[in-house]
């Protein structure tokens, strides 16, 4: 029994330190190296939704090897410096993204109405977000799937190559500068010919953007990122510049667009009118009002003008964002409608109340209502972008 115990104990010692094995002649300080790596991650890439820092320690012939990728050059440089200063046995083989797998065509334009993006390069991985037709992305890494970062809100996730078109810098800027139309209806179709009874060419959702090529009858002639010419009903779309000029962020506009989406089903990771999660709902509502919000509820909670709710709800105004959970862990977001009511995606887009006397009272969310923020008056501050200014910055 004692012999068996000693064998097991030896195996634990050999395998327990990061799976490195028994080197005999190396001091087991891999844990110290791991602490240094984590400190750099916290400094340069604390949120994996914003920047990439996938760094691991492995073993090569008894020496620690630091492998992985990061999208932050400063993180790579500091890691190398500290490794050289403190760990003479460690080998640094960290790549900076975008890497050589991307090449010169280092941008992409989403080419489907709604592109699903996932946390990992796998169809079975958790859905992270969605990007809409016409949205530009920066390509970071290619491993069967593509790791990309959205240009508008700076969100990192993985998408398939079939959902976007690769372009070089000149083609990317040309797309952003060219005249465009935006689909403004909740859902619809474009056609192969200017005929509403003709063959469907493309499904469309609110916020889809296409290159403008002219007008034929009751249709806009439009071009997809891959060069396909399609025809979009004029009564379901507008010139992008015209639409952006007409959108004015107001309490009434936010509420009106939120109500249009009532009844649309909840979808984890969804940010389109086909289906949306809680922050996908708020993001879609504000996009319909010409504003780009950050992707997730916890990110949106760090933006806007704080609204004091410490003494009740009297300071809330229609259109304010409401956050639920705990201040250090936001789990849900909604839009305030007034009269103690709010609209949110929970099963489907619905209206609930903070008032316990109402039939639509939401006890759980009322109990965990911890923060509120006002987007009106905070456009073009951190995490709240004007869609108009975003496109005009490329003119």
PDB file of N, CA and C in Angstrom, residues 258-328:
ATOM      1  N   UNK A 258     -38.547  50.549 -30.076  1.00  0.00           N
ATOM      2  CA  UNK A 258     -38.607  49.404 -29.163  1.00  0.00           C
ATOM      3  C   UNK A 258     -39.945  48.685 -29.297  1.00  0.00           C
ATOM      4  N   UNK A 259     -41.007  49.445 -29.408  1.00  0.00           N
ATOM      5  CA  UNK A 259     -42.350  48.847 -29.506  1.00  0.00           C
ATOM      6  C   UNK A 259     -42.541  48.106 -30.820  1.00  0.00           C
ATOM      7  N   UNK A 260     -41.870  48.557 -31.879  1.00  0.00           N
ATOM      8  CA  UNK A 260     -41.957  47.860 -33.165  1.00  0.00           C
ATOM      9  C   UNK A 260     -41.464  46.420 -33.043  1.00  0.00           C
ATOM     10  N   UNK A 261     -40.509  46.197 -32.147  1.00  0.00           N
ATOM     11  CA  UNK A 261     -39.894  44.877 -32.004  1.00  0.00           C
ATOM     12  C   UNK A 261     -40.621  43.980 -31.011  1.00  0.00           C
ATOM     13  N   UNK A 262     -41.680  44.471 -30.421  1.00  0.00           N
ATOM     14  CA  UNK A 262     -42.408  43.675 -29.431  1.00  0.00           C
ATOM     15  C   UNK A 262     -42.864  42.344 -30.031  1.00  0.00           C
ATOM     16  N   UNK A 263     -42.609  41.264 -29.296  1.00  0.00           N
ATOM     17  CA  UNK A 263     -43.029  39.934 -29.726  1.00  0.00           C
ATOM     18  C   UNK A 263     -41.962  39.125 -30.442  1.00  0.00           C
ATOM     19  N   UNK A 264     -40.874  39.763 -30.871  1.00  0.00           N
ATOM     20  CA  UNK A 264     -39.800  39.013 -31.540  1.00  0.00           C
ATOM     21  C   UNK A 264     -39.147  38.077 -30.529  1.00  0.00           C
ATOM     22  N   UNK A 265     -38.876  36.826 -30.894  1.00  0.00           N
ATOM     23  CA  UNK A 265     -38.388  35.842 -29.922  1.00  0.00           C
ATOM     24  C   UNK A 265     -36.965  36.113 -29.453  1.00  0.00           C
ATOM     25  N   UNK A 266     -36.700  35.628 -28.245  1.00  0.00           N
ATOM     26  CA  UNK A 266     -35.356  35.697 -27.670  1.00  0.00           C
ATOM     27  C   UNK A 266     -34.455  34.698 -28.381  1.00  0.00           C
ATOM     28  N   UNK A 267     -33.239  35.126 -28.676  1.00  0.00           N
ATOM     29  CA  UNK A 267     -32.215  34.231 -29.210  1.00  0.00           C
ATOM     30  C   UNK A 267     -30.882  34.599 -28.592  1.00  0.00           C
ATOM     31  N   UNK A 268     -30.258  33.661 -27.915  1.00  0.00           N
ATOM     32  CA  UNK A 268     -28.958  33.906 -27.300  1.00  0.00           C
ATOM     33  C   UNK A 268     -27.947  34.305 -28.376  1.00  0.00           C
ATOM     34  N   UNK A 269     -27.303  35.438 -28.194  1.00  0.00           N
ATOM     35  CA  UNK A 269     -26.331  35.928 -29.169  1.00  0.00           C
ATOM     36  C   UNK A 269     -26.940  36.716 -30.304  1.00  0.00           C
ATOM     37  N   UNK A 270     -28.277  36.779 -30.369  1.00  0.00           N
ATOM     38  CA  UNK A 270     -28.944  37.446 -31.476  1.00  0.00           C
ATOM     39  C   UNK A 270     -28.915  38.963 -31.352  1.00  0.00           C
ATOM     40  N   UNK A 271     -28.650  39.626 -32.473  1.00  0.00           N
ATOM     41  CA  UNK A 271     -28.681  41.094 -32.509  1.00  0.00           C
ATOM     42  C   UNK A 271     -29.436  41.585 -33.743  1.00  0.00           C
ATOM     43  N   UNK A 272     -30.394  40.811 -34.202  1.00  0.00           N
ATOM     44  CA  UNK A 272     -31.127  41.194 -35.397  1.00  0.00           C
ATOM     45  C   UNK A 272     -32.614  40.991 -35.172  1.00  0.00           C
ATOM     46  N   UNK A 273     -33.403  41.474 -36.105  1.00  0.00           N
ATOM     47  CA  UNK A 273     -34.850  41.353 -35.982  1.00  0.00           C
ATOM     48  C   UNK A 273     -35.335  39.937 -36.245  1.00  0.00           C
ATOM     49  N   UNK A 274     -34.443  39.005 -36.551  1.00  0.00           N
ATOM     50  CA  UNK A 274     -34.823  37.595 -36.623  1.00  0.00           C
ATOM     51  C   UNK A 274     -34.924  36.986 -35.226  1.00  0.00           C
ATOM     52  N   UNK A 275     -34.217  37.555 -34.272  1.00  0.00           N
ATOM     53  CA  UNK A 275     -34.182  37.050 -32.907  1.00  0.00           C
ATOM     54  C   UNK A 275     -33.068  37.760 -32.166  1.00  0.00           C
ATOM     55  N   UNK A 276     -33.287  38.039 -30.873  1.00  0.00           N
ATOM     56  CA  UNK A 276     -32.298  38.840 -30.152  1.00  0.00           C
ATOM     57  C   UNK A 276     -32.304  38.499 -28.673  1.00  0.00           C
ATOM     58  N   UNK A 277     -31.125  38.613 -28.068  1.00  0.00           N
ATOM     59  CA  UNK A 277     -31.053  38.490 -26.617  1.00  0.00           C
ATOM     60  C   UNK A 277     -31.278  39.877 -26.012  1.00  0.00           C
ATOM     61  N   UNK A 278     -31.098  40.008 -24.702  1.00  0.00           N
ATOM     62  CA  UNK A 278     -31.475  41.264 -24.047  1.00  0.00           C
ATOM     63  C   UNK A 278     -30.652  42.443 -24.556  1.00  0.00           C
ATOM     64  N   UNK A 279     -29.328  42.285 -24.626  1.00  0.00           N
ATOM     65  CA  UNK A 279     -28.497  43.389 -25.091  1.00  0.00           C
ATOM     66  C   UNK A 279     -28.550  43.521 -26.609  1.00  0.00           C
ATOM     67  N   UNK A 280     -28.839  42.410 -27.301  1.00  0.00           N
ATOM     68  CA  UNK A 280     -29.061  42.489 -28.739  1.00  0.00           C
ATOM     69  C   UNK A 280     -30.302  43.317 -29.051  1.00  0.00           C
ATOM     70  N   UNK A 281     -31.303  43.226 -28.192  1.00  0.00           N
ATOM     71  CA  UNK A 281     -32.507  44.031 -28.344  1.00  0.00           C
ATOM     72  C   UNK A 281     -32.191  45.517 -28.177  1.00  0.00           C
ATOM     73  N   UNK A 282     -31.527  45.890 -27.083  1.00  0.00           N
ATOM     74  CA  UNK A 282     -31.212  47.306 -26.868  1.00  0.00           C
ATOM     75  C   UNK A 282     -30.293  47.820 -27.970  1.00  0.00           C
ATOM     76  N   UNK A 283     -29.353  46.996 -28.393  1.00  0.00           N
ATOM     77  CA  UNK A 283     -28.435  47.396 -29.459  1.00  0.00           C
ATOM     78  C   UNK A 283     -29.202  47.642 -30.759  1.00  0.00           C
ATOM     79  N   UNK A 284     -30.164  46.765 -31.075  1.00  0.00           N
ATOM     80  CA  UNK A 284     -30.952  46.919 -32.298  1.00  0.00           C
ATOM     81  C   UNK A 284     -31.829  48.161 -32.240  1.00  0.00           C
ATOM     82  N   UNK A 285     -32.461  48.410 -31.102  1.00  0.00           N
ATOM     83  CA  UNK A 285     -33.316  49.600 -30.949  1.00  0.00           C
ATOM     84  C   UNK A 285     -32.505  50.863 -31.197  1.00  0.00           C
ATOM     85  N   UNK A 286     -31.334  50.957 -30.589  1.00  0.00           N
ATOM     86  CA  UNK A 286     -30.544  52.177 -30.751  1.00  0.00           C
ATOM     87  C   UNK A 286     -29.935  52.275 -32.140  1.00  0.00           C
ATOM     88  N   UNK A 287     -29.634  51.127 -32.773  1.00  0.00           N
ATOM     89  CA  UNK A 287     -29.176  51.173 -34.161  1.00  0.00           C
ATOM     90  C   UNK A 287     -30.264  51.759 -35.050  1.00  0.00           C
ATOM     91  N   UNK A 288     -31.511  51.404 -34.785  1.00  0.00           N
ATOM     92  CA  UNK A 288     -32.634  51.951 -35.542  1.00  0.00           C
ATOM     93  C   UNK A 288     -32.806  53.450 -35.294  1.00  0.00           C
ATOM     94  N   UNK A 289     -32.142  53.940 -34.255  1.00  0.00           N
ATOM     95  CA  UNK A 289     -32.132  55.386 -33.973  1.00  0.00           C
ATOM     96  C   UNK A 289     -30.777  56.015 -34.316  1.00  0.00           C
ATOM     97  N   UNK A 290     -29.958  55.284 -35.096  1.00  0.00           N
ATOM     98  CA  UNK A 290     -28.710  55.841 -35.585  1.00  0.00           C
ATOM     99  C   UNK A 290     -27.556  55.817 -34.607  1.00  0.00           C
ATOM    100  N   UNK A 291     -27.610  54.922 -33.603  1.00  0.00           N
ATOM    101  CA  UNK A 291     -26.571  54.872 -32.573  1.00  0.00           C
ATOM    102  C   UNK A 291     -26.039  53.448 -32.448  1.00  0.00           C
ATOM    103  N   UNK A 292     -24.722  53.324 -32.349  1.00  0.00           N
ATOM    104  CA  UNK A 292     -24.063  52.026 -32.162  1.00  0.00           C
ATOM    105  C   UNK A 292     -23.713  51.870 -30.693  1.00  0.00           C
ATOM    106  N   UNK A 293     -24.322  50.889 -30.036  1.00  0.00           N
ATOM    107  CA  UNK A 293     -23.980  50.569 -28.659  1.00  0.00           C
ATOM    108  C   UNK A 293     -22.978  49.426 -28.628  1.00  0.00           C
ATOM    109  N   UNK A 294     -22.335  49.244 -27.483  1.00  0.00           N
ATOM    110  CA  UNK A 294     -21.485  48.079 -27.298  1.00  0.00           C
ATOM    111  C   UNK A 294     -22.360  46.830 -27.252  1.00  0.00           C
ATOM    112  N   UNK A 295     -21.738  45.666 -27.369  1.00  0.00           N
ATOM    113  CA  UNK A 295     -22.494  44.442 -27.618  1.00  0.00           C
ATOM    114  C   UNK A 295     -23.254  43.908 -26.413  1.00  0.00           C
ATOM    115  N   UNK A 296     -22.594  43.727 -25.288  1.00  0.00           N
ATOM    116  CA  UNK A 296     -23.188  42.992 -24.170  1.00  0.00           C
ATOM    117  C   UNK A 296     -23.699  43.922 -23.076  1.00  0.00           C
ATOM    118  N   UNK A 297     -24.594  43.399 -22.243  1.00  0.00           N
ATOM    119  CA  UNK A 297     -25.188  44.199 -21.175  1.00  0.00           C
ATOM    120  C   UNK A 297     -24.128  44.757 -20.233  1.00  0.00           C
ATOM    121  N   UNK A 298     -23.155  43.929 -19.866  1.00  0.00           N
ATOM    122  CA  UNK A 298     -22.109  44.392 -18.949  1.00  0.00           C
ATOM    123  C   UNK A 298     -21.267  45.493 -19.579  1.00  0.00           C
ATOM    124  N   UNK A 299     -21.126  45.484 -20.908  1.00  0.00           N
ATOM    125  CA  UNK A 299     -20.393  46.541 -21.595  1.00  0.00           C
ATOM    126  C   UNK A 299     -21.248  47.802 -21.711  1.00  0.00           C
ATOM    127  N   UNK A 300     -22.520  47.626 -22.022  1.00  0.00           N
ATOM    128  CA  UNK A 300     -23.411  48.774 -22.120  1.00  0.00           C
ATOM    129  C   UNK A 300     -23.555  49.490 -20.777  1.00  0.00           C
ATOM    130  N   UNK A 301     -23.429  48.745 -19.687  1.00  0.00           N
ATOM    131  CA  UNK A 301     -23.556  49.336 -18.350  1.00  0.00           C
ATOM    132  C   UNK A 301     -22.422  50.299 -18.031  1.00  0.00           C
ATOM    133  N   UNK A 302     -21.342  50.226 -18.795  1.00  0.00           N
ATOM    134  CA  UNK A 302     -20.199  51.112 -18.573  1.00  0.00           C
ATOM    135  C   UNK A 302     -20.272  52.368 -19.431  1.00  0.00           C
ATOM    136  N   UNK A 303     -21.384  52.574 -20.117  1.00  0.00           N
ATOM    137  CA  UNK A 303     -21.508  53.698 -21.040  1.00  0.00           C
ATOM    138  C   UNK A 303     -22.669  54.601 -20.623  1.00  0.00           C
ATOM    139  N   UNK A 304     -22.792  55.725 -21.343  1.00  0.00           N
ATOM    140  CA  UNK A 304     -23.905  56.634 -21.102  1.00  0.00           C
ATOM    141  C   UNK A 304     -23.725  57.488 -19.856  1.00  0.00           C
ATOM    142  N   UNK A 305     -24.774  58.231 -19.530  1.00  0.00           N
ATOM    143  CA  UNK A 305     -24.797  59.113 -18.368  1.00  0.00           C
ATOM    144  C   UNK A 305     -25.484  58.382 -17.227  1.00  0.00           C
ATOM    145  N   UNK A 306     -24.811  58.166 -16.092  1.00  0.00           N
ATOM    146  CA  UNK A 306     -25.441  57.446 -14.973  1.00  0.00           C
ATOM    147  C   UNK A 306     -26.700  58.164 -14.485  1.00  0.00           C
ATOM    148  N   UNK A 307     -27.726  57.379 -14.189  1.00  0.00           N
ATOM    149  CA  UNK A 307     -28.983  57.905 -13.646  1.00  0.00           C
ATOM    150  C   UNK A 307     -29.116  57.406 -12.211  1.00  0.00           C
ATOM    151  N   UNK A 308     -29.345  58.315 -11.289  1.00  0.00           N
ATOM    152  CA  UNK A 308     -29.441  57.961  -9.872  1.00  0.00           C
ATOM    153  C   UNK A 308     -30.775  57.264  -9.577  1.00  0.00           C
ATOM    154  N   UNK A 309     -30.708  56.013  -9.135  1.00  0.00           N
ATOM    155  CA  UNK A 309     -31.925  55.269  -8.763  1.00  0.00           C
ATOM    156  C   UNK A 309     -31.877  54.874  -7.289  1.00  0.00           C
ATOM    157  N   UNK A 310     -31.003  55.536  -6.526  1.00  0.00           N
ATOM    158  CA  UNK A 310     -30.829  55.164  -5.122  1.00  0.00           C
ATOM    159  C   UNK A 310     -32.059  55.467  -4.282  1.00  0.00           C
ATOM    160  N   UNK A 311     -32.899  56.387  -4.767  1.00  0.00           N
ATOM    161  CA  UNK A 311     -34.082  56.770  -3.992  1.00  0.00           C
ATOM    162  C   UNK A 311     -35.357  56.609  -4.819  1.00  0.00           C
ATOM    163  N   UNK A 312     -35.420  55.519  -5.576  1.00  0.00           N
ATOM    164  CA  UNK A 312     -36.614  55.268  -6.376  1.00  0.00           C
ATOM    165  C   UNK A 312     -36.389  55.518  -7.852  1.00  0.00           C
ATOM    166  N   UNK A 313     -37.494  55.642  -8.596  1.00  0.00           N
ATOM    167  CA  UNK A 313     -37.435  55.679 -10.052  1.00  0.00           C
ATOM    168  C   UNK A 313     -37.780  57.049 -10.643  1.00  0.00           C
ATOM    169  N   UNK A 314     -37.855  58.065  -9.812  1.00  0.00           N
ATOM    170  CA  UNK A 314     -38.315  59.371 -10.287  1.00  0.00           C
ATOM    171  C   UNK A 314     -37.337  60.021 -11.268  1.00  0.00           C
ATOM    172  N   UNK A 315     -36.075  59.647 -11.236  1.00  0.00           N
ATOM    173  CA  UNK A 315     -35.095  60.247 -12.142  1.00  0.00           C
ATOM    174  C   UNK A 315     -35.068  59.565 -13.510  1.00  0.00           C
ATOM    175  N   UNK A 316     -35.725  58.424 -13.632  1.00  0.00           N
ATOM    176  CA  UNK A 316     -35.728  57.716 -14.906  1.00  0.00           C
ATOM    177  C   UNK A 316     -36.560  58.459 -15.949  1.00  0.00           C
ATOM    178  N   UNK A 317     -36.063  58.395 -17.189  1.00  0.00           N
ATOM    179  CA  UNK A 317     -36.807  58.944 -18.318  1.00  0.00           C
ATOM    180  C   UNK A 317     -36.933  57.881 -19.397  1.00  0.00           C
ATOM    181  N   UNK A 318     -37.975  58.003 -20.196  1.00  0.00           N
ATOM    182  CA  UNK A 318     -38.184  57.040 -21.280  1.00  0.00           C
ATOM    183  C   UNK A 318     -36.938  56.977 -22.160  1.00  0.00           C
ATOM    184  N   UNK A 319     -36.541  55.767 -22.509  1.00  0.00           N
ATOM    185  CA  UNK A 319     -35.356  55.575 -23.337  1.00  0.00           C
ATOM    186  C   UNK A 319     -34.099  55.252 -22.559  1.00  0.00           C
ATOM    187  N   UNK A 320     -34.154  55.402 -21.226  1.00  0.00           N
ATOM    188  CA  UNK A 320     -32.984  55.066 -20.414  1.00  0.00           C
ATOM    189  C   UNK A 320     -32.738  53.559 -20.414  1.00  0.00           C
ATOM    190  N   UNK A 321     -31.484  53.169 -20.329  1.00  0.00           N
ATOM    191  CA  UNK A 321     -31.128  51.761 -20.194  1.00  0.00           C
ATOM    192  C   UNK A 321     -31.179  51.368 -18.727  1.00  0.00           C
ATOM    193  N   UNK A 322     -31.750  50.191 -18.462  1.00  0.00           N
ATOM    194  CA  UNK A 322     -31.862  49.659 -17.102  1.00  0.00           C
ATOM    195  C   UNK A 322     -31.049  48.371 -17.019  1.00  0.00           C
ATOM    196  N   UNK A 323     -30.281  48.222 -15.952  1.00  0.00           N
ATOM    197  CA  UNK A 323     -29.409  47.061 -15.811  1.00  0.00           C
ATOM    198  C   UNK A 323     -29.741  46.296 -14.542  1.00  0.00           C
ATOM    199  N   UNK A 324     -29.686  44.966 -14.666  1.00  0.00           N
ATOM    200  CA  UNK A 324     -30.129  44.085 -13.590  1.00  0.00           C
ATOM    201  C   UNK A 324     -29.035  43.085 -13.243  1.00  0.00           C
ATOM    202  N   UNK A 325     -29.053  42.646 -11.996  1.00  0.00           N
ATOM    203  CA  UNK A 325     -28.086  41.674 -11.508  1.00  0.00           C
ATOM    204  C   UNK A 325     -27.409  42.206 -10.280  1.00  0.00           C
ATOM    205  N   UNK A 326     -26.098  42.321 -10.333  1.00  0.00           N
ATOM    206  CA  UNK A 326     -25.302  42.957  -9.288  1.00  0.00           C
ATOM    207  C   UNK A 326     -24.360  43.928  -9.982  1.00  0.00           C
ATOM    208  N   UNK A 327     -23.943  44.981  -9.279  1.00  0.00           N
ATOM    209  CA  UNK A 327     -23.116  46.002  -9.922  1.00  0.00           C
ATOM    210  C   UNK A 327     -21.843  45.415 -10.503  1.00  0.00           C
ATOM    211  N   UNK A 328     -21.324  44.370  -9.860  1.00  0.00           N
ATOM    212  CA  UNK A 328     -20.116  43.739 -10.368  1.00  0.00           C
ATOM    213  C   UNK A 328     -20.420  42.617 -11.355  1.00  0.00           C
TER     214      UNK A 328
END
